[in-house]
Short mmCIF file of C-alpha atoms in Angstrom, two decimals:
data_model
loop_
_atom_site.label_atom_id
_atom_site.label_comp_id
_atom_site.label_asym_id
_atom_site.label_seq_id
_atom_site.Cartn_x
_atom_site.Cartn_y
_atom_site.Cartn_z
CA ASP C 794 70.89 90.31 113.94
CA ALA C 795 74.26 88.55 113.63
CA GLY C 796 74.89 89.83 110.12
CA VAL C 797 76.87 87.68 107.70
CA THR C 798 78.95 85.06 109.48
CA GLN C 799 81.77 83.01 107.99
CA SER C 800 83.73 80.04 109.28
CA PRO C 801 86.47 79.33 109.90
CA THR C 802 88.22 82.69 110.31
CA HIS C 803 91.65 81.30 109.46
CA LEU C 804 92.77 78.15 107.71
CA ILE C 805 96.09 76.65 106.62
CA LYS C 806 96.12 73.98 103.93
CA THR C 807 98.75 72.15 101.94
CA ARG C 808 99.05 72.46 98.17
CA GLY C 809 96.87 69.86 96.44
CA GLN C 810 94.39 69.58 99.30
CA GLN C 811 90.72 70.53 99.23
CA VAL C 812 88.99 73.11 101.41
CA THR C 813 85.41 74.01 102.32
CA LEU C 814 84.43 77.46 103.59
CA ARG C 815 81.04 78.27 105.08
CA CYS C 816 78.76 81.30 105.12
CA SER C 817 75.51 82.14 106.88
CA PRO C 818 73.72 85.11 105.31
CA LYS C 819 72.15 88.04 107.11
CA SER C 820 68.62 87.37 108.28
CA GLY C 821 66.13 87.95 105.48
CA HIS C 822 68.73 87.61 102.72
CA ASP C 823 68.42 84.80 100.19
CA THR C 824 71.27 85.57 97.78
CA VAL C 825 74.88 84.73 98.58
CA SER C 826 77.96 85.79 96.62
CA TRP C 827 81.56 84.73 97.13
CA TYR C 828 84.63 86.88 96.51
CA GLN C 829 88.37 86.29 96.60
CA GLN C 830 90.54 89.12 97.88
CA ALA C 831 94.28 88.82 97.34
CA LEU C 832 96.56 90.91 99.52
CA GLY C 833 96.45 94.56 98.51
CA GLN C 834 93.72 94.03 95.91
CA GLY C 835 89.99 94.56 95.66
CA PRO C 836 87.60 91.62 96.02
CA GLN C 837 87.13 89.53 92.86
CA PHE C 838 83.73 87.97 92.18
CA ILE C 839 83.76 84.15 92.19
CA PHE C 840 80.07 83.22 91.91
CA GLN C 841 76.61 83.85 93.27
CA TYR C 842 73.93 81.49 94.55
CA TYR C 843 70.20 82.03 94.58
CA GLU C 844 67.49 79.43 95.15
CA GLU C 845 70.20 76.79 95.61
CA GLU C 846 71.59 77.33 92.12
CA GLU C 847 74.63 79.11 90.75
CA ARG C 848 73.28 82.22 89.04
CA GLN C 849 76.42 84.11 88.04
CA ARG C 850 80.08 83.15 87.78
CA GLY C 851 83.28 85.15 87.49
CA ASN C 852 86.54 84.13 85.83
CA PHE C 853 87.50 81.32 88.18
CA PRO C 854 88.38 77.73 87.22
CA ASP C 855 86.15 74.74 87.88
CA ARG C 856 88.26 73.92 90.93
CA PHE C 857 86.07 76.51 92.63
CA SER C 858 82.58 75.22 93.30
CA GLY C 859 79.80 76.00 95.69
CA HIS C 860 76.52 75.06 97.15
CA GLN C 861 73.54 76.78 98.72
CA PHE C 862 71.28 75.05 101.22
CA PRO C 863 67.51 75.49 101.72
CA ASN C 864 68.21 77.79 104.71
CA TYR C 865 70.21 80.05 102.31
CA SER C 866 73.57 79.27 103.91
CA SER C 867 76.35 78.49 101.47
CA GLU C 868 79.63 76.68 101.06
CA LEU C 869 82.63 77.42 98.85
CA ASN C 870 84.78 74.45 97.88
CA VAL C 871 88.21 74.67 96.33
CA ASN C 872 89.92 71.52 95.03
CA ALA C 873 93.56 70.88 94.20
CA LEU C 874 94.73 73.96 96.08
CA LEU C 875 97.50 76.07 94.60
CA LEU C 876 99.79 78.49 96.40
CA GLY C 877 98.04 81.27 94.46
CA ASP C 878 94.73 80.41 96.11
CA SER C 879 96.01 82.00 99.32
CA ALA C 880 93.67 84.94 99.95
CA LEU C 881 90.85 86.32 102.04
CA TYR C 882 87.59 84.72 100.95
CA LEU C 883 84.57 86.92 101.48
CA CYS C 884 80.90 86.06 101.50
CA ALA C 885 78.29 88.72 100.80
CA SER C 886 74.54 88.38 101.19
CA SER C 887 71.70 90.43 99.81
CA PRO C 888 67.92 90.18 99.53
CA THR C 889 66.29 89.31 96.21
CA GLY C 890 66.57 91.96 93.53
CA LEU C 891 69.18 93.66 91.39
CA ASP C 892 69.03 96.95 93.22
CA THR C 893 69.78 95.84 96.75
CA GLU C 894 72.64 96.35 99.17
CA ALA C 895 75.21 93.60 99.70
CA PHE C 896 76.66 93.03 103.16
CA PHE C 897 79.96 91.25 103.71
CA GLY C 898 81.15 88.87 106.37
CA GLN C 899 84.55 89.20 108.02
CA GLY C 900 86.07 86.67 105.65
CA THR C 901 88.12 83.47 105.89
CA ARG C 902 91.87 83.89 105.58
CA LEU C 903 93.15 80.85 103.62
CA THR C 904 96.87 80.18 103.50
CA VAL C 905 98.15 77.46 101.17
CA VAL C 906 101.65 76.17 101.94
CA GLY D 679 84.89 93.16 80.26
CA GLU D 680 83.58 95.22 83.12
CA ASN D 681 86.22 97.29 84.87
CA VAL D 682 86.40 99.82 87.70
CA GLU D 683 89.43 102.08 88.00
CA GLN D 684 90.15 103.79 91.33
CA HIS D 685 92.53 106.63 92.18
CA PRO D 686 94.63 107.35 94.10
CA SER D 687 95.96 104.07 95.49
CA THR D 688 97.25 105.88 98.59
CA LEU D 689 96.07 109.16 100.11
CA SER D 690 97.38 111.02 103.15
CA VAL D 691 95.48 114.00 104.53
CA GLN D 692 95.80 116.10 107.65
CA GLU D 693 93.17 115.48 110.31
CA GLY D 694 90.29 117.85 109.73
CA ASP D 695 90.94 118.23 106.00
CA SER D 696 88.87 116.66 103.23
CA ALA D 697 89.65 113.50 101.26
CA VAL D 698 88.45 112.71 97.75
CA ILE D 699 88.63 109.33 96.01
CA LYS D 700 87.70 109.00 92.34
CA CYS D 701 86.50 106.05 90.28
CA THR D 702 85.54 105.36 86.69
CA TYR D 703 83.59 102.42 85.33
CA SER D 704 83.36 100.85 81.90
CA ASP D 705 79.97 99.13 81.82
CA SER D 706 77.31 101.60 80.71
CA ALA D 707 74.65 99.28 82.18
CA SER D 708 75.98 99.84 85.70
CA ASN D 709 73.28 101.37 87.87
CA TYR D 710 74.35 100.87 91.48
CA PHE D 711 77.56 102.21 93.01
CA PRO D 712 78.45 101.25 96.59
CA TRP D 713 81.46 102.35 98.58
CA TYR D 714 83.04 100.08 101.17
CA LYS D 715 85.47 100.74 104.01
CA GLN D 716 87.75 97.89 105.03
CA GLU D 717 89.75 97.91 108.23
CA LEU D 718 92.61 95.54 108.92
CA GLY D 719 91.44 91.97 109.43
CA LYS D 720 87.80 92.75 108.67
CA GLY D 721 85.44 92.39 105.75
CA PRO D 722 84.33 95.40 103.68
CA GLN D 723 81.69 97.55 105.36
CA LEU D 724 79.15 99.41 103.23
CA ILE D 725 79.40 103.13 104.09
CA ILE D 726 77.34 104.80 101.36
CA ASP D 727 75.85 103.96 97.98
CA ILE D 728 74.27 105.77 95.08
CA ARG D 729 71.92 104.67 92.36
CA SER D 730 72.01 105.82 88.77
CA ASN D 731 68.91 108.01 89.01
CA VAL D 732 70.64 110.26 91.56
CA GLY D 733 73.58 112.65 91.05
CA GLU D 734 74.62 113.16 94.63
CA LYS D 735 74.00 111.68 98.06
CA LYS D 736 75.20 112.81 101.46
CA ASP D 737 75.34 111.16 104.86
CA GLN D 738 76.88 113.35 107.58
CA ARG D 739 80.60 113.77 106.68
CA ILE D 740 80.43 111.45 103.67
CA ALA D 741 79.12 112.33 100.22
CA VAL D 742 79.15 110.57 96.88
CA THR D 743 78.69 112.10 93.43
CA LEU D 744 77.88 110.35 90.16
CA ASN D 745 78.34 111.54 86.58
CA LYS D 746 76.74 108.89 84.37
CA THR D 747 77.69 110.61 81.14
CA ALA D 748 81.37 110.54 82.00
CA LYS D 749 81.07 107.26 83.94
CA HIS D 750 82.74 108.86 86.96
CA PHE D 751 81.83 108.67 90.62
CA SER D 752 83.61 110.05 93.67
CA LEU D 753 83.67 109.75 97.45
CA HIS D 754 84.15 112.87 99.54
CA ILE D 755 84.97 112.74 103.25
CA THR D 756 84.97 116.07 105.09
CA GLU D 757 86.43 116.92 108.51
CA THR D 758 88.49 113.73 108.50
CA GLN D 759 89.14 111.96 111.78
CA PRO D 760 91.74 109.33 112.82
CA GLU D 761 89.09 106.58 112.67
CA ASP D 762 88.64 107.32 108.95
CA SER D 763 92.03 105.66 108.31
CA ALA D 764 91.29 102.48 106.33
CA VAL D 765 91.16 101.09 102.81
CA TYR D 766 88.22 102.35 100.75
CA PHE D 767 86.80 100.50 97.75
CA CYS D 768 84.47 101.81 95.09
CA ALA D 769 82.34 99.32 93.21
CA ALA D 770 79.79 99.12 90.43
CA ARG D 771 76.97 96.69 89.76
CA SER D 772 75.48 96.17 86.33
CA GLY D 773 71.78 96.23 85.66
CA ARG D 774 72.28 93.05 83.62
CA ASP D 775 73.45 90.84 86.46
CA ASP D 776 74.20 90.95 90.14
CA LYS D 777 78.00 90.97 90.03
CA ILE D 778 79.68 93.74 91.97
CA ILE D 779 82.97 94.81 90.37
CA PHE D 780 85.43 96.45 92.75
CA GLY D 781 88.19 98.97 92.26
CA LYS D 782 91.63 98.15 93.63
CA GLY D 783 91.19 100.29 96.71
CA THR D 784 92.58 103.48 98.24
CA ARG D 785 94.55 103.35 101.46
CA LEU D 786 93.60 106.51 103.38
CA HIS D 787 95.95 107.76 106.10
CA ILE D 788 94.75 110.52 108.42
CA LEU D 789 97.75 112.40 109.77
CA PRO D 790 97.60 113.89 113.31
#
């Protein structure tokens, strides 16, 4: 089992550009959540996808959007990048249910210059 | 809103001694409390978790305790080893939704 995989591992973008990050969940998991982790901080919840729909959303602007595909993989899109969007973006997957473990990928390090 | 406070932010202990990290949560509907270890350049790794119907759970050198009345939970690492050096995060998940709220982390240094 490959666990949760994310791509790319590192990315450098210019302010104002758009970026797409990708996540493949752990085998058997159908729920994907995205988190933003600024340097020296804990992960902050962005949103969660289940059955190809956004189920929960944290306090992030509409510039952050996502998608889930029928195979449960997911994308995170960020438009009009700001310098403050520089962070480690983490994907976590879990099986259906509110009482289940969440497993994280290694993250995508996004640097906005 | 939901909040998880974690202390201390940095902790240094002698190899072989015990380390304790404490957290409090605000959402009384929280019913699942995972702990994650994050090493440099990696994603958080789940090391132990506890559910609200249990007061204590142990896995080898790691134990977690939960006091629902006080909304406190703690991580205890005994017989610390150099490979325990990392950043540790506590977290809480509400029974209302599936969001996991994280503390700000504790950087644990194991001194030789």
